PDB file of C-alpha atoms in Angstrom:
ATOM      1  CA  UNK O  82      84.383 126.263 112.243  1.00 86.00           C
ATOM      2  CA  UNK O  83      83.639 127.551 108.772  1.00 96.00           C
ATOM      3  CA  UNK O  84      85.008 130.738 107.252  1.00 98.00           C
ATOM      4  CA  UNK O  85      83.007 132.324 104.448  1.00 98.00           C
ATOM      5  CA  UNK O  86      84.956 134.122 101.731  1.00 98.00           C
ATOM      6  CA  UNK O  87      83.226 136.533  99.386  1.00 98.00           C
ATOM      7  CA  UNK O  88      85.443 136.519  96.293  1.00 98.00           C
ATOM      8  CA  UNK O  89      84.804 139.890  94.688  1.00 98.00           C
ATOM      9  CA  UNK O  90      86.133 140.996  91.333  1.00 97.00           C
ATOM     10  CA  UNK O  91      86.771 144.725  91.150  1.00 96.00           C
ATOM     11  CA  UNK O  92      84.300 146.912  89.284  1.00 95.00           C
ATOM     12  CA  UNK O  93      85.069 147.861  85.693  1.00 91.00           C
ATOM     13  CA  UNK O  94      87.621 150.356  84.477  1.00 84.00           C
ATOM     14  CA  UNK O  95      86.931 152.249  81.255  1.00 79.00           C
ATOM     15  CA  UNK O  96      89.042 150.009  79.031  1.00 69.00           C
ATOM     16  CA  UNK O  97      88.018 146.512  80.179  1.00 68.00           C
ATOM     17  CA  UNK O  98      88.424 144.188  77.197  1.00 64.00           C
ATOM     18  CA  UNK O  99      90.590 146.638  75.233  1.00 72.00           C
ATOM     19  CA  UNK O 100      94.001 146.191  76.813  1.00 82.00           C
ATOM     20  CA  UNK O 101      95.738 144.037  79.391  1.00 88.00           C
ATOM     21  CA  UNK O 102      95.740 146.300  82.447  1.00 86.00           C
ATOM     22  CA  UNK O 103      97.658 143.819  84.590  1.00 87.00           C
ATOM     23  CA  UNK O 104      99.908 145.691  86.987  1.00 88.00           C
ATOM     24  CA  UNK O 105     100.310 148.670  84.634  1.00 79.00           C
ATOM     25  CA  UNK O 106     100.457 151.948  86.542  1.00 67.00           C
ATOM     26  CA  UNK O 107      97.296 152.563  88.482  1.00 81.00           C
ATOM     27  CA  UNK O 108      94.208 151.931  86.386  1.00 88.00           C
ATOM     28  CA  UNK O 109      91.268 153.500  88.260  1.00 92.00           C
ATOM     29  CA  UNK O 110      87.570 152.757  87.996  1.00 94.00           C
ATOM     30  CA  UNK O 111      85.739 154.779  85.398  1.00 90.00           C
ATOM     31  CA  UNK O 112      82.419 156.551  85.976  1.00 92.00           C
ATOM     32  CA  UNK O 113      80.423 153.405  85.159  1.00 92.00           C
ATOM     33  CA  UNK O 114      82.791 151.361  87.351  1.00 94.00           C
ATOM     34  CA  UNK O 115      82.294 153.664  90.339  1.00 95.00           C
ATOM     35  CA  UNK O 116      78.527 153.293  89.966  1.00 96.00           C
ATOM     36  CA  UNK O 117      78.995 149.533  89.699  1.00 96.00           C
ATOM     37  CA  UNK O 118      81.084 149.560  92.890  1.00 97.00           C
ATOM     38  CA  UNK O 119      78.312 151.415  94.726  1.00 97.00           C
ATOM     39  CA  UNK O 120      75.715 148.837  93.634  1.00 97.00           C
ATOM     40  CA  UNK O 121      78.059 146.052  94.702  1.00 97.00           C
ATOM     41  CA  UNK O 122      78.626 147.738  98.063  1.00 98.00           C
ATOM     42  CA  UNK O 123      74.860 148.111  98.604  1.00 97.00           C
ATOM     43  CA  UNK O 124      74.357 144.417  97.770  1.00 97.00           C
ATOM     44  CA  UNK O 125      77.001 143.385 100.322  1.00 98.00           C
ATOM     45  CA  UNK O 126      76.018 145.841 103.071  1.00 97.00           C
ATOM     46  CA  UNK O 127      73.784 143.341 104.874  1.00 92.00           C
ATOM     47  CA  UNK O 128      76.152 140.377 104.626  1.00 96.00           C
ATOM     48  CA  UNK O 129      77.872 140.924 107.983  1.00 97.00           C
ATOM     49  CA  UNK O 130      81.368 141.235 106.544  1.00 98.00           C
ATOM     50  CA  UNK O 131      83.958 141.309 109.329  1.00 98.00           C
ATOM     51  CA  UNK O 132      87.156 141.872 107.338  1.00 98.00           C
ATOM     52  CA  UNK O 133      88.153 143.027 103.863  1.00 98.00           C
ATOM     53  CA  UNK O 134      91.385 142.200 102.035  1.00 98.00           C
ATOM     54  CA  UNK O 135      92.278 143.652  98.645  1.00 98.00           C
ATOM     55  CA  UNK O 136      94.851 143.634  95.899  1.00 97.00           C
ATOM     56  CA  UNK O 137      97.083 146.725  95.817  1.00 96.00           C
ATOM     57  CA  UNK O 138      95.770 147.839  92.380  1.00 95.00           C
ATOM     58  CA  UNK O 139      93.811 151.107  92.370  1.00 95.00           C
ATOM     59  CA  UNK O 140      90.698 149.540  90.836  1.00 95.00           C
ATOM     60  CA  UNK O 141      90.520 146.931  93.612  1.00 96.00           C
ATOM     61  CA  UNK O 142      91.264 149.483  96.326  1.00 97.00           C
ATOM     62  CA  UNK O 143      88.440 151.734  95.109  1.00 97.00           C
ATOM     63  CA  UNK O 144      86.024 148.792  94.966  1.00 98.00           C
ATOM     64  CA  UNK O 145      87.067 147.602  98.431  1.00 98.00           C
ATOM     65  CA  UNK O 146      86.698 151.115  99.867  1.00 98.00           C
ATOM     66  CA  UNK O 147      83.087 151.285  98.653  1.00 98.00           C
ATOM     67  CA  UNK O 148      82.329 147.904 100.250  1.00 98.00           C
ATOM     68  CA  UNK O 149      84.050 148.915 103.503  1.00 98.00           C
ATOM     69  CA  UNK O 150      82.032 152.140 103.753  1.00 98.00           C
ATOM     70  CA  UNK O 151      78.713 150.369 103.153  1.00 98.00           C
ATOM     71  CA  UNK O 152      79.582 147.480 105.491  1.00 98.00           C
ATOM     72  CA  UNK O 153      81.083 149.683 108.225  1.00 97.00           C
ATOM     73  CA  UNK O 154      84.431 147.892 108.121  1.00 97.00           C
ATOM     74  CA  UNK O 155      87.099 150.250 109.445  1.00 95.00           C
ATOM     75  CA  UNK O 156      90.068 149.032 107.445  1.00 97.00           C
ATOM     76  CA  UNK O 157      90.873 147.403 104.113  1.00 98.00           C
ATOM     77  CA  UNK O 158      93.981 145.230 104.407  1.00 98.00           C
ATOM     78  CA  UNK O 159      96.137 145.325 101.275  1.00 98.00           C
ATOM     79  CA  UNK O 160      97.849 142.063 100.346  1.00 98.00           C
ATOM     80  CA  UNK O 161     100.142 141.152  97.455  1.00 97.00           C
ATOM     81  CA  UNK O 162      98.639 137.641  97.475  1.00 98.00           C
ATOM     82  CA  UNK O 163      95.484 139.044  95.827  1.00 98.00           C
ATOM     83  CA  UNK O 164      97.394 141.121  93.263  1.00 98.00           C
ATOM     84  CA  UNK O 165      96.700 140.794  89.565  1.00 96.00           C
ATOM     85  CA  UNK O 166      98.664 138.231  87.576  1.00 96.00           C
ATOM     86  CA  UNK O 167     102.160 139.518  86.857  1.00 96.00           C
ATOM     87  CA  UNK O 168     101.926 139.597  83.070  1.00 95.00           C
ATOM     88  CA  UNK O 169     105.467 140.952  82.779  1.00 95.00           C
ATOM     89  CA  UNK O 170     106.218 142.409  79.323  1.00 95.00           C
ATOM     90  CA  UNK O 171     102.613 141.930  78.204  1.00 95.00           C
ATOM     91  CA  UNK O 172     101.218 144.438  80.727  1.00 92.00           C
ATOM     92  CA  UNK O 173      99.609 147.456  79.106  1.00 89.00           C
ATOM     93  CA  UNK O 174      99.475 145.988  75.584  1.00 92.00           C
ATOM     94  CA  UNK O 175      96.248 145.891  73.611  1.00 92.00           C
ATOM     95  CA  UNK O 176      94.681 142.522  72.915  1.00 92.00           C
ATOM     96  CA  UNK O 177      95.052 143.160  69.175  1.00 94.00           C
ATOM     97  CA  UNK O 178      98.825 143.366  69.666  1.00 95.00           C
ATOM     98  CA  UNK O 179      98.911 140.400  72.041  1.00 96.00           C
ATOM     99  CA  UNK O 180      96.966 138.193  69.627  1.00 95.00           C
ATOM    100  CA  UNK O 181      99.891 138.426  67.181  1.00 96.00           C
ATOM    101  CA  UNK O 182     102.311 136.971  69.780  1.00 97.00           C
ATOM    102  CA  UNK O 183     102.673 133.155  69.574  1.00 97.00           C
ATOM    103  CA  UNK O 184     103.716 132.986  73.249  1.00 97.00           C
ATOM    104  CA  UNK O 185     100.519 134.797  74.254  1.00 96.00           C
ATOM    105  CA  UNK O 186      98.467 132.233  72.328  1.00 95.00           C
ATOM    106  CA  UNK O 187     100.423 129.392  73.948  1.00 95.00           C
ATOM    107  CA  UNK O 188      99.963 130.942  77.405  1.00 94.00           C
ATOM    108  CA  UNK O 189      96.205 131.046  76.915  1.00 92.00           C
ATOM    109  CA  UNK O 190      96.193 127.403  75.783  1.00 92.00           C
ATOM    110  CA  UNK O 191      98.321 126.110  78.695  1.00 92.00           C
ATOM    111  CA  UNK O 192      98.582 128.736  81.439  1.00 90.00           C
ATOM    112  CA  UNK O 193      99.688 126.211  84.028  1.00 90.00           C
ATOM    113  CA  UNK O 194     102.955 125.574  82.194  1.00 91.00           C
ATOM    114  CA  UNK O 195     103.699 128.738  80.216  1.00 94.00           C
ATOM    115  CA  UNK O 196     105.183 131.750  81.983  1.00 95.00           C
ATOM    116  CA  UNK O 197     104.355 135.307  80.971  1.00 95.00           C
ATOM    117  CA  UNK O 198     107.602 136.967  79.770  1.00 96.00           C
ATOM    118  CA  UNK O 199     109.141 138.382  82.941  1.00 95.00           C
ATOM    119  CA  UNK O 200     106.042 137.355  84.900  1.00 95.00           C
ATOM    120  CA  UNK O 201     104.127 134.444  86.431  1.00 94.00           C
ATOM    121  CA  UNK O 202     102.431 131.188  85.516  1.00 93.00           C
ATOM    122  CA  UNK O 203      98.888 130.607  86.701  1.00 94.00           C
ATOM    123  CA  UNK O 204     100.228 128.014  89.133  1.00 95.00           C
ATOM    124  CA  UNK O 205     102.298 130.792  90.751  1.00 95.00           C
ATOM    125  CA  UNK O 206      99.113 132.839  91.115  1.00 96.00           C
ATOM    126  CA  UNK O 207      97.156 129.868  92.430  1.00 97.00           C
ATOM    127  CA  UNK O 208      99.818 129.087  95.018  1.00 97.00           C
ATOM    128  CA  UNK O 209      99.750 132.577  96.534  1.00 98.00           C
ATOM    129  CA  UNK O 210      95.947 132.865  96.450  1.00 98.00           C
ATOM    130  CA  UNK O 211      95.284 129.438  97.980  1.00 98.00           C
ATOM    131  CA  UNK O 212      97.954 130.039 100.623  1.00 98.00           C
ATOM    132  CA  UNK O 213      96.278 133.298 101.630  1.00 98.00           C
ATOM    133  CA  UNK O 214      92.817 131.744 101.918  1.00 98.00           C
ATOM    134  CA  UNK O 215      94.155 128.879 104.042  1.00 97.00           C
ATOM    135  CA  UNK O 216      95.930 131.322 106.374  1.00 97.00           C
ATOM    136  CA  UNK O 217      92.885 133.602 106.656  1.00 98.00           C
ATOM    137  CA  UNK O 218      90.585 130.666 107.445  1.00 97.00           C
ATOM    138  CA  UNK O 219      92.807 129.925 110.453  1.00 95.00           C
ATOM    139  CA  UNK O 220      92.907 133.588 111.490  1.00 96.00           C
ATOM    140  CA  UNK O 221      89.239 134.512 111.072  1.00 96.00           C
ATOM    141  CA  UNK O 222      87.364 131.417 112.220  1.00 93.00           C
ATOM    142  CA  UNK O 223      83.614 131.837 111.724  1.00 95.00           C
ATOM    143  CA  UNK O 224      83.943 135.304 110.215  1.00 97.00           C
ATOM    144  CA  UNK O 225      82.750 136.438 106.799  1.00 98.00           C
ATOM    145  CA  UNK O 226      85.701 137.854 104.824  1.00 98.00           C
ATOM    146  CA  UNK O 227      85.619 139.787 101.542  1.00 98.00           C
ATOM    147  CA  UNK O 228      88.575 139.303  99.185  1.00 98.00           C
ATOM    148  CA  UNK O 229      88.631 141.960  96.451  1.00 98.00           C
ATOM    149  CA  UNK O 230      90.786 140.811  93.582  1.00 98.00           C
ATOM    150  CA  UNK O 231      90.942 140.128  89.839  1.00 97.00           C
ATOM    151  CA  UNK O 232      89.212 137.660  87.512  1.00 96.00           C
ATOM    152  CA  UNK O 233      92.171 135.337  86.960  1.00 96.00           C
ATOM    153  CA  UNK O 234      93.095 135.253  90.654  1.00 98.00           C
ATOM    154  CA  UNK O 235      89.529 134.320  91.597  1.00 98.00           C
ATOM    155  CA  UNK O 236      89.450 131.733  88.801  1.00 98.00           C
ATOM    156  CA  UNK O 237      92.561 130.007  90.183  1.00 97.00           C
ATOM    157  CA  UNK O 238      90.901 129.710  93.601  1.00 97.00           C
ATOM    158  CA  UNK O 239      87.703 128.322  92.113  1.00 98.00           C
ATOM    159  CA  UNK O 240      89.640 125.820  89.985  1.00 97.00           C
ATOM    160  CA  UNK O 241      91.592 124.648  93.034  1.00 97.00           C
ATOM    161  CA  UNK O 242      88.508 124.153  95.209  1.00 97.00           C
ATOM    162  CA  UNK O 243      86.659 122.324  92.425  1.00 97.00           C
ATOM    163  CA  UNK O 244      89.641 120.087  91.695  1.00 97.00           C
ATOM    164  CA  UNK O 245      90.046 121.475  88.187  1.00 97.00           C
ATOM    165  CA  UNK O 246      93.267 122.193  86.356  1.00 94.00           C
ATOM    166  CA  UNK O 247      94.302 125.851  86.307  1.00 92.00           C
ATOM    167  CA  UNK O 248      93.841 125.500  82.544  1.00 94.00           C
ATOM    168  CA  UNK O 249      90.060 125.258  83.050  1.00 95.00           C
ATOM    169  CA  UNK O 250      89.936 129.067  83.469  1.00 93.00           C
ATOM    170  CA  UNK O 251      88.022 129.791  80.205  1.00 93.00           C
ATOM    171  CA  UNK O 252      85.142 127.451  81.138  1.00 94.00           C
ATOM    172  CA  UNK O 253      83.433 129.910  83.495  1.00 97.00           C
ATOM    173  CA  UNK O 254      83.036 133.662  83.829  1.00 97.00           C
ATOM    174  CA  UNK O 255      84.064 136.017  86.624  1.00 97.00           C
ATOM    175  CA  UNK O 256      82.516 139.335  85.609  1.00 96.00           C
ATOM    176  CA  UNK O 257      83.443 142.806  86.886  1.00 95.00           C
ATOM    177  CA  UNK O 258      81.764 143.544  90.253  1.00 96.00           C
ATOM    178  CA  UNK O 259      80.737 139.898  90.632  1.00 97.00           C
ATOM    179  CA  UNK O 260      80.600 137.863  93.846  1.00 98.00           C
ATOM    180  CA  UNK O 261      81.522 134.205  94.248  1.00 98.00           C
ATOM    181  CA  UNK O 262      81.225 132.510  97.638  1.00 98.00           C
ATOM    182  CA  UNK O 263      83.753 130.025  99.004  1.00 98.00           C
ATOM    183  CA  UNK O 264      83.443 128.356 102.405  1.00 98.00           C
ATOM    184  CA  UNK O 265      86.324 126.616 104.152  1.00 97.00           C
ATOM    185  CA  UNK O 266      86.673 124.667 107.375  1.00 95.00           C
ATOM    186  CA  UNK O 267      88.426 121.662 108.896  1.00 93.00           C
ATOM    187  CA  UNK O 268      86.048 119.508 106.836  1.00 94.00           C
ATOM    188  CA  UNK O 269      87.357 120.940 103.536  1.00 95.00           C
ATOM    189  CA  UNK O 270      86.104 123.655 101.190  1.00 97.00           C
ATOM    190  CA  UNK O 271      83.415 124.211  98.599  1.00 98.00           C
ATOM    191  CA  UNK O 272      82.023 126.859  96.266  1.00 98.00           C
ATOM    192  CA  UNK O 273      78.498 127.967  97.223  1.00 98.00           C
ATOM    193  CA  UNK O 274      77.842 130.481  94.437  1.00 98.00           C
ATOM    194  CA  UNK O 275      79.721 131.551  91.325  1.00 98.00           C
ATOM    195  CA  UNK O 276      79.766 134.859  89.477  1.00 98.00           C
ATOM    196  CA  UNK O 277      76.731 136.576  90.991  1.00 97.00           C
ATOM    197  CA  UNK O 278      76.699 139.660  88.815  1.00 91.00           C
ATOM    198  CA  UNK O 279      75.366 142.824  90.434  1.00 84.00           C
ATOM    199  CA  UNK O 280      76.277 145.174  87.593  1.00 66.00           C
TER     200      UNK O 280
END
């Protein structure tokens, strides 16, 4: 029995790369992001997706809704396990401001050990994401399952499956509206594809 997980990063919001959206308010997809989500949905329409799970953030919900409509999946299940990293006090700050914070620089050098102020470490994120995937593999058997989440959450899953430290996150890209494929069964787990970019 092998479960296939399509690890999907949400499409872009208008300020990707400008500020740390994190869990700030509800950052929606912009016009370009909505178009990106439609292309992503069209790409996935023939994949035979049986179930879709998504982070509670608006940008992931909008991306998941587009995939669900194109794939004729009746419901998107919202789960906190796929939520964005809890960046605590850093959420909503611009990267220019963050780059002046020594703790931010330390966190990016050693995310496995440094905790965001009032937030999580990457090992916290990895624990919840890996736990979800293991539980869903038991629940869904041979099904193909889409998980719509965020770059860092997907990176922690990939690092775990590849036997890499969580601190290996900057060594590969997870672009907006990208697809990475993870398969899991009683035999173990492996990554089939990484960062297929449909934007």
